[in-house]
Amino acid sequence: MPSGTILVINCGSSSIKFALVDPQQPTFPLNGLAERLGSPEAALHWQQDGQKHSVAIAGADHLAALAQLLPLVQTVAGAQLAGIGHRVVHGGEHFSAASRIDALTVAAIRATAPLAPLHNPANLQGIDAALALFPDLPQVAVFDTAFHQDLPEHAYRYALPETLYREHGVRRYGFHGTSHRYVSMRAAEMAGLPVADSCWLSAHLGNGSSTCAIVNGRSRDTSMGLTPLEGLVMGTRSGDVDPNLFGHLSRTLGWSLEQTEHMLNHDSGLLGLSGLSNDMRSLEQAHAEGHPGATLAIEVFCYRLAKSLAAMGCALPQLDGLIFTGGIGENSALVRSKTVGHLKLLNLRLDPAANAACVRGASGPIGESGHPRVLVVPTNEERQIALDTLAEIAPPTPQNQG
Ligand code: AMP
């Protein structure tokens, strides 16, 4: 395993999530969040040696927030700081792996911005700020889409006129690639199987959710598409709907393109179905208290998830296991149990006690013996970004291969 400490940065339009990652260590020596950037309420929160800290940084933008972070990073990492890894959401067809940041990489991320108009410009703000503050450190972009660049054409093409693909890049890209890759490698390790000879279904279930079919370490299909709206029911995103909905709502309600797009991304999913919350924890509680909207939201979420996993099964020659990860996948025994309950055709069955025990970071097998594996595997995108960054900065040699 390559050594060195990496600062991992994940920039949103008004936030920066960060972590110092030493892949030799099981936990992060420093991690935190700068939020509400650009507003009077901007604040920096961080955790170091188990202690939580916060400072107000009123009006700070990305550059000012990172400048505030700089001394902390230098104190904690010192001379061990080997580089910076940036999470970048969309690499389009330019990037099938992590890429050292230089003028060409920045130009390609910028050129891909029309495919991710909210995310890539925010990621670039973080890259610009980090380049200004850490000019001498190697920096690497790690893309959510890169793992899925290997999909076969029959999985990534939409049944649309070819020019839309050839001239405008309209195709399925997929997201959460860093997470699906990380948990499938961990699952192979846990099962004692070689990554290069193992087949997995992976369900990353958080505020955004997706499924993935992974064969011998390669993504073969995934549920998100051109954008992260396609596929599963999510916190506030609808997932799959009939695309004619845009025309229907325009004709019947006079809704604009922007209104429908906003509704599908921000008012739908668990929130829309329940009329209560986008948060699975709150919905589980409300369901236990008899709230019909919460019950319906959970039922639709699990059924649609199972349907997607069964469909992903088409991409597998065999099934070595089903992986649950993400905030919901790692914690909700109810969602896991209801979902697996719909997958009898795949011969999947849970061990109820093992399922109930796998919460709050616990990992392990939860399937009944004699049936295909079902595993809970906590994801760690920061760790994978740090490993990819180190590999880009110092490619493995016979000496540092781990
Ligand atoms: P993430 O985006 O991966 O942080 O996941 C966020 C989702 O995980 C939210 O819907 C949370 O409600 C859900 N979640 C976190 N902890 C639990 C829990 N103990 N039980 C059910 N859902 C949870």
Tab-separated table of C-alpha atoms and ligand atoms in Angstrom:
chain	number	residue	atom	x	y	z
A	1	MET	CA	0.000	0.000	0.000
A	2	PRO	CA	1.509	3.419	-0.941
A	3	SER	CA	2.253	5.667	2.056
A	4	GLY	CA	1.787	9.391	2.760
A	5	THR	CA	-1.053	11.578	3.982
A	6	ILE	CA	-3.569	12.961	1.491
A	7	LEU	CA	-5.957	15.884	1.975
A	8	VAL	CA	-9.237	14.761	0.377
A	9	ILE	CA	-11.555	17.579	-0.680
A	10	ASN	CA	-15.177	17.329	-1.814
A	11	CYS	CA	-16.505	20.760	-2.855
A	12	GLY	CA	-20.182	21.574	-3.258
A	13	SER	CA	-21.543	24.920	-4.377
A	14	SER	CA	-21.592	26.252	-0.795
A	15	SER	CA	-19.663	23.631	1.151
A	16	ILE	CA	-16.341	21.824	1.401
A	17	LYS	CA	-16.076	18.397	3.019
A	18	PHE	CA	-12.499	17.472	3.847
A	19	ALA	CA	-10.488	14.675	5.444
A	20	LEU	CA	-6.836	13.999	6.032
A	21	VAL	CA	-6.308	10.372	5.117
A	22	ASP	CA	-3.321	8.208	5.903
A	23	PRO	CA	-4.198	4.865	4.288
A	24	GLN	CA	-2.000	3.064	6.839
A	25	GLN	CA	-4.322	4.317	9.636
A	26	PRO	CA	-7.882	3.051	10.210
A	27	THR	CA	-9.289	6.512	11.107
A	28	PHE	CA	-8.804	10.085	9.839
A	29	PRO	CA	-6.572	12.332	11.993
A	30	LEU	CA	-8.603	15.372	10.849
A	31	ASN	CA	-11.917	15.724	9.034
A	32	GLY	CA	-14.724	18.221	8.799
A	33	LEU	CA	-16.957	20.513	6.833
A	34	ALA	CA	-17.019	24.171	5.798
A	35	GLU	CA	-20.645	25.077	5.126
A	36	ARG	CA	-22.876	27.950	4.018
A	37	LEU	CA	-19.938	29.441	2.142
A	38	GLY	CA	-20.586	32.872	0.664
A	39	SER	CA	-23.157	33.693	3.365
A	40	PRO	CA	-22.910	35.538	6.705
A	41	GLU	CA	-23.515	32.168	8.446
A	42	ALA	CA	-20.455	30.488	6.904
A	43	ALA	CA	-18.772	28.168	9.425
A	44	LEU	CA	-15.935	25.683	9.624
A	45	HIS	CA	-16.448	22.513	11.685
A	46	TRP	CA	-13.750	19.912	12.239
A	47	GLN	CA	-12.932	16.890	14.319
A	48	GLN	CA	-9.427	16.152	15.573
A	49	ASP	CA	-8.394	13.487	18.098
A	50	GLY	CA	-12.062	12.833	18.884
A	51	GLN	CA	-12.675	16.524	19.772
A	52	LYS	CA	-15.183	18.631	17.829
A	53	HIS	CA	-14.412	22.280	16.979
A	54	SER	CA	-16.237	25.079	15.113
A	55	VAL	CA	-15.398	28.632	14.052
A	56	ALA	CA	-17.548	31.226	12.292
A	57	ILE	CA	-16.011	32.365	8.980
A	58	ALA	CA	-18.711	34.896	7.978
A	59	GLY	CA	-18.748	35.644	4.251
A	60	ALA	CA	-15.902	33.203	3.484
A	61	ASP	CA	-15.786	31.748	-0.029
A	62	HIS	CA	-14.066	28.458	-0.996
A	63	LEU	CA	-10.615	30.088	-1.082
A	64	ALA	CA	-11.046	31.789	2.309
A	65	ALA	CA	-12.366	28.572	3.899
A	66	LEU	CA	-9.442	26.531	2.585
A	67	ALA	CA	-7.015	29.251	3.735
A	68	GLN	CA	-8.521	28.887	7.216
A	69	LEU	CA	-8.017	25.148	7.031
A	70	LEU	CA	-4.415	25.354	5.823
A	71	PRO	CA	-2.674	25.816	9.210
A	72	LEU	CA	-4.713	22.957	10.705
A	73	VAL	CA	-3.718	20.652	7.877
A	74	GLN	CA	-0.084	21.677	8.215
A	75	THR	CA	-0.110	21.120	11.970
A	76	VAL	CA	-1.668	17.668	11.737
A	77	ALA	CA	-0.005	16.310	8.569
A	78	GLY	CA	3.256	18.295	8.544
A	79	ALA	CA	5.840	16.889	6.190
A	80	GLN	CA	3.727	13.751	5.629
A	81	LEU	CA	1.289	15.684	3.401
A	82	ALA	CA	1.915	14.086	0.001
A	83	GLY	CA	-0.873	15.584	-2.081
A	84	ILE	CA	-4.515	16.576	-2.482
A	85	GLY	CA	-7.270	14.378	-3.886
A	86	HIS	CA	-10.366	16.120	-5.266
A	87	ARG	CA	-13.682	14.353	-5.663
A	88	VAL	CA	-15.045	15.395	-9.065
A	89	VAL	CA	-18.559	14.297	-9.923
A	90	HIS	CA	-18.498	14.106	-13.718
A	91	GLY	CA	-15.559	13.091	-15.878
A	92	GLY	CA	-17.691	12.498	-18.987
A	93	GLU	CA	-15.912	10.278	-21.521
A	94	HIS	CA	-12.581	12.034	-20.868
A	95	PHE	CA	-11.663	10.133	-17.717
A	96	SER	CA	-11.751	6.399	-17.062
A	97	ALA	CA	-9.385	6.748	-14.076
A	98	ALA	CA	-8.056	9.344	-11.639
A	99	SER	CA	-6.010	12.099	-13.278
A	100	ARG	CA	-3.163	14.336	-12.097
A	101	ILE	CA	-4.429	17.933	-12.140
A	102	ASP	CA	-2.835	20.107	-14.809
A	103	ALA	CA	-4.156	22.605	-17.348
A	104	LEU	CA	-5.475	19.818	-19.609
A	105	THR	CA	-7.333	18.068	-16.771
A	106	VAL	CA	-8.903	21.351	-15.637
A	107	ALA	CA	-9.975	22.160	-19.221
A	108	ALA	CA	-11.562	18.698	-19.609
A	109	ILE	CA	-13.469	19.045	-16.293
A	110	ARG	CA	-14.664	22.474	-17.448
A	111	ALA	CA	-15.725	21.073	-20.825
A	112	THR	CA	-17.817	18.430	-19.001
A	113	ALA	CA	-19.670	21.039	-16.911
A	114	PRO	CA	-22.794	21.033	-19.176
A	115	LEU	CA	-23.368	17.415	-18.038
A	116	ALA	CA	-23.125	18.384	-14.334
A	117	PRO	CA	-23.938	22.105	-14.171
A	118	LEU	CA	-24.320	22.128	-10.369
A	119	HIS	CA	-21.402	19.896	-9.448
A	120	ASN	CA	-18.424	20.352	-11.794
A	121	PRO	CA	-18.187	24.171	-11.430
A	122	ALA	CA	-18.212	23.731	-7.617
A	123	ASN	CA	-15.514	21.034	-7.874
A	124	LEU	CA	-13.460	23.438	-10.040
A	125	GLN	CA	-13.792	26.182	-7.418
A	126	GLY	CA	-12.183	23.811	-4.927
A	127	ILE	CA	-9.435	22.863	-7.366
A	128	ASP	CA	-8.664	26.534	-8.163
A	129	ALA	CA	-8.540	27.433	-4.470
A	130	ALA	CA	-6.335	24.450	-3.588
A	131	LEU	CA	-3.945	25.206	-6.472
A	132	ALA	CA	-3.656	28.808	-5.240
A	133	LEU	CA	-3.002	27.758	-1.626
A	134	PHE	CA	-0.912	24.622	-2.177
A	135	PRO	CA	0.960	25.424	-5.430
A	136	ASP	CA	3.742	22.927	-4.750
A	137	LEU	CA	1.621	19.907	-3.822
A	138	PRO	CA	0.624	17.328	-6.444
A	139	GLN	CA	-3.158	17.285	-6.871
A	140	VAL	CA	-5.355	14.590	-8.396
A	141	ALA	CA	-8.974	14.508	-9.582
A	142	VAL	CA	-10.936	11.336	-8.761
A	143	PHE	CA	-14.183	10.992	-10.704
A	144	ASP	CA	-17.525	9.483	-9.626
A	145	THR	CA	-18.111	8.427	-13.223
A	146	ALA	CA	-14.695	6.872	-13.981
A	147	PHE	CA	-15.448	3.331	-12.734
A	148	HIS	CA	-18.428	3.115	-15.120
A	149	GLN	CA	-16.503	4.251	-18.204
A	150	ASP	CA	-15.837	0.579	-18.810
A	151	LEU	CA	-19.550	-0.312	-19.243
A	152	PRO	CA	-20.386	-2.255	-22.381
A	153	GLU	CA	-22.092	-0.134	-25.053
A	154	HIS	CA	-25.393	-2.036	-24.692
A	155	ALA	CA	-25.486	-0.874	-21.039
A	156	TYR	CA	-24.516	2.773	-21.558
A	157	ARG	CA	-26.451	3.693	-24.717
A	158	TYR	CA	-30.011	5.073	-24.568
A	159	ALA	CA	-32.400	4.041	-27.349
A	160	LEU	CA	-32.225	7.540	-28.839
A	161	PRO	CA	-31.061	8.890	-32.223
A	162	GLU	CA	-27.340	8.256	-32.556
A	163	THR	CA	-26.399	11.917	-33.137
A	164	LEU	CA	-27.479	12.747	-29.579
A	165	TYR	CA	-24.773	10.389	-28.357
A	166	ARG	CA	-22.082	11.082	-30.968
A	167	GLU	CA	-22.395	14.868	-31.021
A	168	HIS	CA	-23.816	15.712	-27.609
A	169	GLY	CA	-22.635	12.946	-25.262
A	170	VAL	CA	-26.168	11.841	-24.336
A	171	ARG	CA	-25.533	8.411	-22.774
A	172	ARG	CA	-25.579	6.701	-19.400
A	173	TYR	CA	-22.521	7.638	-17.284
A	174	GLY	CA	-23.367	6.366	-13.793
A	175	PHE	CA	-22.164	7.820	-10.467
A	176	HIS	CA	-21.029	6.629	-6.991
A	177	GLY	CA	-18.251	4.768	-8.854
A	178	THR	CA	-15.682	5.358	-6.093
A	179	SER	CA	-18.040	3.805	-3.532
A	180	HIS	CA	-19.121	0.809	-5.645
A	181	ARG	CA	-15.463	0.084	-6.453
A	182	TYR	CA	-14.349	0.405	-2.823
A	183	VAL	CA	-17.087	-1.803	-1.337
A	184	SER	CA	-16.744	-4.487	-4.019
A	185	MET	CA	-13.003	-4.739	-3.291
A	186	ARG	CA	-13.707	-4.897	0.454
A	187	ALA	CA	-16.430	-7.523	-0.101
A	188	ALA	CA	-14.007	-9.710	-2.084
A	189	GLU	CA	-11.484	-9.341	0.761
A	190	MET	CA	-14.133	-10.248	3.374
A	191	ALA	CA	-15.273	-13.267	1.346
A	192	GLY	CA	-11.708	-14.445	0.670
A	193	LEU	CA	-12.225	-14.188	-3.097
A	194	PRO	CA	-9.876	-12.546	-5.625
A	195	VAL	CA	-11.315	-9.216	-6.869
A	196	ALA	CA	-10.397	-10.336	-10.388
A	197	ASP	CA	-12.578	-13.429	-10.056
A	198	SER	CA	-15.719	-12.322	-8.230
A	199	CYS	CA	-19.188	-11.022	-9.141
A	200	TRP	CA	-21.198	-8.584	-7.006
A	201	LEU	CA	-24.431	-6.660	-6.852
A	202	SER	CA	-23.880	-3.424	-4.934
A	203	ALA	CA	-26.537	-1.111	-3.460
A	204	HIS	CA	-25.217	2.307	-2.358
A	205	LEU	CA	-28.147	3.760	-0.413
A	206	GLY	CA	-27.808	7.266	0.959
A	207	ASN	CA	-29.451	10.583	0.145
A	208	GLY	CA	-28.494	9.641	-3.407
A	209	SER	CA	-28.792	5.927	-4.203
A	210	SER	CA	-27.649	3.622	-6.981
A	211	THR	CA	-27.081	-0.036	-7.768
A	212	CYS	CA	-24.175	-1.547	-9.683
A	213	ALA	CA	-23.224	-4.898	-11.204
A	214	ILE	CA	-19.512	-5.609	-10.794
A	215	VAL	CA	-17.748	-8.476	-12.547
A	216	ASN	CA	-14.071	-9.223	-11.836
A	217	GLY	CA	-13.475	-5.675	-10.567
A	218	ARG	CA	-15.228	-3.959	-13.514
A	219	SER	CA	-18.555	-2.111	-13.530
A	220	ARG	CA	-20.886	-3.854	-16.000
A	221	ASP	CA	-24.088	-1.845	-15.361
A	222	THR	CA	-25.388	0.769	-12.960
A	223	SER	CA	-28.729	2.425	-12.254
A	224	MET	CA	-27.836	6.136	-12.583
A	225	GLY	CA	-27.584	7.536	-16.093
A	226	LEU	CA	-26.825	10.818	-17.850
A	227	THR	CA	-27.442	12.476	-14.484
A	228	PRO	CA	-27.846	11.161	-10.913
A	229	LEU	CA	-31.658	11.389	-11.265
A	230	GLU	CA	-32.110	8.070	-13.081
A	231	GLY	CA	-32.820	4.803	-11.318
A	232	LEU	CA	-33.788	4.271	-7.682
A	233	VAL	CA	-36.101	6.236	-5.402
A	234	MET	CA	-33.817	8.611	-3.413
A	235	GLY	CA	-34.159	11.152	-0.589
A	236	THR	CA	-35.714	13.906	-2.708
A	237	ARG	CA	-35.134	12.526	-6.242
A	238	SER	CA	-37.827	10.558	-8.049
A	239	GLY	CA	-35.567	8.074	-9.833
A	240	ASP	CA	-37.133	6.596	-12.980
A	241	VAL	CA	-40.374	8.152	-14.229
A	242	ASP	CA	-41.989	8.142	-17.647
A	243	PRO	CA	-40.082	10.838	-19.593
A	244	ASN	CA	-43.405	11.979	-21.081
A	245	LEU	CA	-44.111	13.471	-17.633
A	246	PHE	CA	-42.440	16.691	-18.808
A	247	GLY	CA	-44.952	17.115	-21.684
A	248	HIS	CA	-47.876	15.916	-19.587
A	249	LEU	CA	-47.299	18.431	-16.771
A	250	SER	CA	-46.658	21.190	-19.299
A	251	ARG	CA	-49.949	20.557	-21.120
A	252	THR	CA	-52.155	19.824	-18.113
A	253	LEU	CA	-50.696	22.178	-15.465
A	254	GLY	CA	-48.684	24.626	-17.561
A	255	TRP	CA	-45.481	23.654	-15.707
A	256	SER	CA	-42.213	24.919	-17.166
A	257	LEU	CA	-39.200	22.711	-17.792
A	258	GLU	CA	-37.533	24.176	-14.708
A	259	GLN	CA	-40.561	23.525	-12.479
A	260	THR	CA	-40.751	19.853	-13.426
A	261	GLU	CA	-36.980	19.435	-13.161
A	262	HIS	CA	-37.014	21.024	-9.701
A	263	MET	CA	-39.909	18.836	-8.562
A	264	LEU	CA	-38.179	15.638	-9.784
A	265	ASN	CA	-34.871	16.517	-8.064
A	266	HIS	CA	-35.969	18.243	-4.865
A	267	ASP	CA	-39.612	17.477	-3.983
A	268	SER	CA	-39.895	13.796	-4.909
A	269	GLY	CA	-38.426	10.492	-3.707
A	270	LEU	CA	-38.929	9.590	-0.047
A	271	LEU	CA	-39.959	13.174	0.704
A	272	GLY	CA	-42.596	13.320	-2.040
A	273	LEU	CA	-44.044	9.893	-1.281
A	274	SER	CA	-44.181	10.328	2.497
A	275	GLY	CA	-45.118	14.004	2.561
A	276	LEU	CA	-42.951	13.980	5.678
A	277	SER	CA	-39.177	13.642	5.259
A	278	ASN	CA	-36.325	12.706	2.931
A	279	ASP	CA	-34.555	11.006	5.826
A	280	MET	CA	-34.905	7.238	6.231
A	281	ARG	CA	-34.334	7.358	9.990
A	282	SER	CA	-37.299	9.723	10.463
A	283	LEU	CA	-39.418	7.613	8.114
A	284	GLU	CA	-38.654	4.393	9.998
A	285	GLN	CA	-39.739	6.065	13.212
A	286	ALA	CA	-42.920	7.451	11.639
A	287	HIS	CA	-43.659	4.031	10.069
A	288	ALA	CA	-43.355	2.413	13.508
A	289	GLU	CA	-45.894	4.964	14.779
A	290	GLY	CA	-48.312	4.094	11.947
A	291	HIS	CA	-47.762	7.006	9.513
A	292	PRO	CA	-49.198	5.715	6.169
A	293	GLY	CA	-47.056	8.039	4.004
A	294	ALA	CA	-43.860	6.858	5.687
A	295	THR	CA	-44.911	3.217	5.225
A	296	LEU	CA	-45.659	3.770	1.541
A	297	ALA	CA	-42.335	5.576	0.972
A	298	ILE	CA	-40.390	2.683	2.537
A	299	GLU	CA	-42.355	0.071	0.551
A	300	VAL	CA	-41.803	1.852	-2.789
A	301	PHE	CA	-38.115	2.472	-1.970
A	302	CYS	CA	-37.484	-1.232	-1.213
A	303	TYR	CA	-39.529	-2.643	-4.092
A	304	ARG	CA	-37.875	-0.361	-6.657
A	305	LEU	CA	-34.458	-1.167	-5.192
A	306	ALA	CA	-35.106	-4.918	-5.444
A	307	LYS	CA	-36.361	-4.493	-9.011
A	308	SER	CA	-33.171	-2.648	-9.936
A	309	LEU	CA	-30.958	-5.308	-8.299
A	310	ALA	CA	-32.795	-8.083	-10.143
A	311	ALA	CA	-32.267	-6.181	-13.404
A	312	MET	CA	-28.549	-5.717	-12.610
A	313	GLY	CA	-28.380	-9.506	-12.249
A	314	CYS	CA	-28.588	-9.683	-16.078
A	315	ALA	CA	-24.994	-8.372	-16.184
A	316	LEU	CA	-23.582	-11.117	-13.914
A	317	PRO	CA	-22.432	-14.584	-14.983
A	318	GLN	CA	-22.803	-15.695	-11.322
A	319	LEU	CA	-23.613	-14.048	-7.990
A	320	ASP	CA	-20.926	-14.069	-5.282
A	321	GLY	CA	-22.871	-11.654	-3.121
A	322	LEU	CA	-25.122	-8.642	-2.621
A	323	ILE	CA	-23.526	-5.637	-0.873
A	324	PHE	CA	-25.419	-2.996	1.119
A	325	THR	CA	-23.642	0.319	1.786
A	326	GLY	CA	-24.292	4.067	2.301
A	327	GLY	CA	-26.116	5.594	5.300
A	328	ILE	CA	-29.285	3.549	4.686
A	329	GLY	CA	-27.555	0.379	3.459
A	330	GLU	CA	-25.208	0.343	6.461
A	331	ASN	CA	-27.870	1.070	9.083
A	332	SER	CA	-31.366	0.109	8.072
A	333	ALA	CA	-32.086	-3.527	8.907
A	334	LEU	CA	-35.702	-2.837	7.860
A	335	VAL	CA	-34.774	-1.697	4.332
A	336	ARG	CA	-32.366	-4.620	3.894
A	337	SER	CA	-34.948	-7.119	5.075
A	338	LYS	CA	-37.802	-5.770	2.926
A	339	THR	CA	-35.539	-5.530	-0.145
A	340	VAL	CA	-34.145	-9.059	0.177
A	341	GLY	CA	-37.716	-10.260	0.767
A	342	HIS	CA	-38.471	-9.257	-2.853
A	343	LEU	CA	-35.451	-11.175	-4.196
A	344	LYS	CA	-36.481	-14.797	-3.648
A	345	LEU	CA	-35.898	-15.527	-7.337
A	346	LEU	CA	-32.178	-14.802	-6.746
A	347	ASN	CA	-32.358	-17.290	-3.834
A	348	LEU	CA	-31.382	-14.534	-1.367
A	349	ARG	CA	-32.395	-14.898	2.274
A	350	LEU	CA	-31.339	-12.964	5.407
A	351	ASP	CA	-30.290	-14.162	8.840
A	352	PRO	CA	-32.515	-11.843	10.958
A	353	ALA	CA	-30.131	-11.699	13.956
A	354	ALA	CA	-27.076	-10.930	11.805
A	355	ASN	CA	-29.097	-8.327	9.892
A	356	ALA	CA	-30.216	-6.608	13.102
A	357	ALA	CA	-26.628	-6.535	14.419
A	358	CYS	CA	-25.102	-4.779	11.386
A	359	VAL	CA	-25.587	-1.068	12.176
A	360	ARG	CA	-23.406	1.960	12.945
A	361	GLY	CA	-20.262	0.892	11.152
A	362	ALA	CA	-20.494	-2.855	11.864
A	363	SER	CA	-19.801	-4.890	8.767
A	364	GLY	CA	-20.225	-8.526	7.905
A	365	PRO	CA	-22.344	-11.243	6.358
A	366	ILE	CA	-26.090	-11.049	7.014
A	367	GLY	CA	-27.325	-13.794	4.675
A	368	GLU	CA	-28.687	-17.160	5.764
A	369	SER	CA	-26.200	-19.986	5.270
A	370	GLY	CA	-26.803	-22.077	2.170
A	371	HIS	CA	-27.880	-18.975	0.237
A	372	PRO	CA	-25.804	-16.438	-1.764
A	373	ARG	CA	-23.825	-14.007	0.418
A	374	VAL	CA	-25.400	-10.742	1.573
A	375	LEU	CA	-22.866	-8.339	3.098
A	376	VAL	CA	-23.002	-4.996	4.880
A	377	VAL	CA	-19.848	-3.102	3.900
A	378	PRO	CA	-19.353	0.462	5.193
A	379	THR	CA	-18.198	2.647	2.325
A	380	ASN	CA	-15.176	4.935	2.614
A	381	GLU	CA	-14.940	7.150	-0.443
A	382	GLU	CA	-12.321	9.409	1.194
A	383	ARG	CA	-10.008	6.458	1.732
A	384	GLN	CA	-10.433	5.282	-1.873
A	385	ILE	CA	-9.809	8.835	-3.169
A	386	ALA	CA	-6.628	8.991	-1.057
A	387	LEU	CA	-5.467	5.601	-2.387
A	388	ASP	CA	-6.167	6.673	-5.994
A	389	THR	CA	-4.358	9.974	-5.379
A	390	LEU	CA	-1.305	8.258	-3.929
A	391	ALA	CA	-1.246	5.768	-6.802
A	392	GLU	CA	-1.322	8.672	-9.299
A	393	ILE	CA	1.407	10.596	-7.452
A	394	ALA	CA	3.640	7.603	-6.785
A	395	PRO	CA	2.671	4.670	-9.002
A	396	PRO	CA	3.188	1.334	-7.232
A	397	THR	CA	6.714	-0.061	-7.476
A	398	PRO	CA	7.843	-3.525	-6.366
A	399	GLN	CA	8.990	-1.826	-3.112
A	400	ASN	CA	5.771	-0.025	-2.155
A	401	GLN	CA	3.194	-2.444	-3.570
A	402	GLY	CA	0.925	-3.567	-0.760
B	1	AMP	P1	-25.690	9.196	3.381
B	1	AMP	O1	-26.132	10.081	2.236
B	1	AMP	O2	-24.898	7.992	2.915
B	1	AMP	O3	-25.048	9.942	4.522
B	1	AMP	O4	-27.037	8.552	3.993
B	1	AMP	C1	-28.056	9.351	4.537
B	1	AMP	C2	-29.281	8.476	4.766
B	1	AMP	O5	-28.941	7.414	5.680
B	1	AMP	C3	-30.445	9.228	5.400
B	1	AMP	O6	-31.655	8.861	4.762
B	1	AMP	C4	-30.420	8.723	6.832
B	1	AMP	O7	-31.677	8.781	7.433
B	1	AMP	C5	-29.997	7.288	6.603
B	1	AMP	N1	-29.599	6.682	7.883
B	1	AMP	C6	-28.532	6.998	8.662
B	1	AMP	N2	-28.574	6.275	9.819
B	1	AMP	C7	-29.682	5.499	9.763
B	1	AMP	C8	-30.294	4.544	10.640
B	1	AMP	N3	-29.756	4.231	11.820
B	1	AMP	N4	-31.437	3.943	10.239
B	1	AMP	C9	-32.007	4.240	9.062
B	1	AMP	N5	-31.483	5.131	8.184
B	1	AMP	C10	-30.352	5.761	8.533
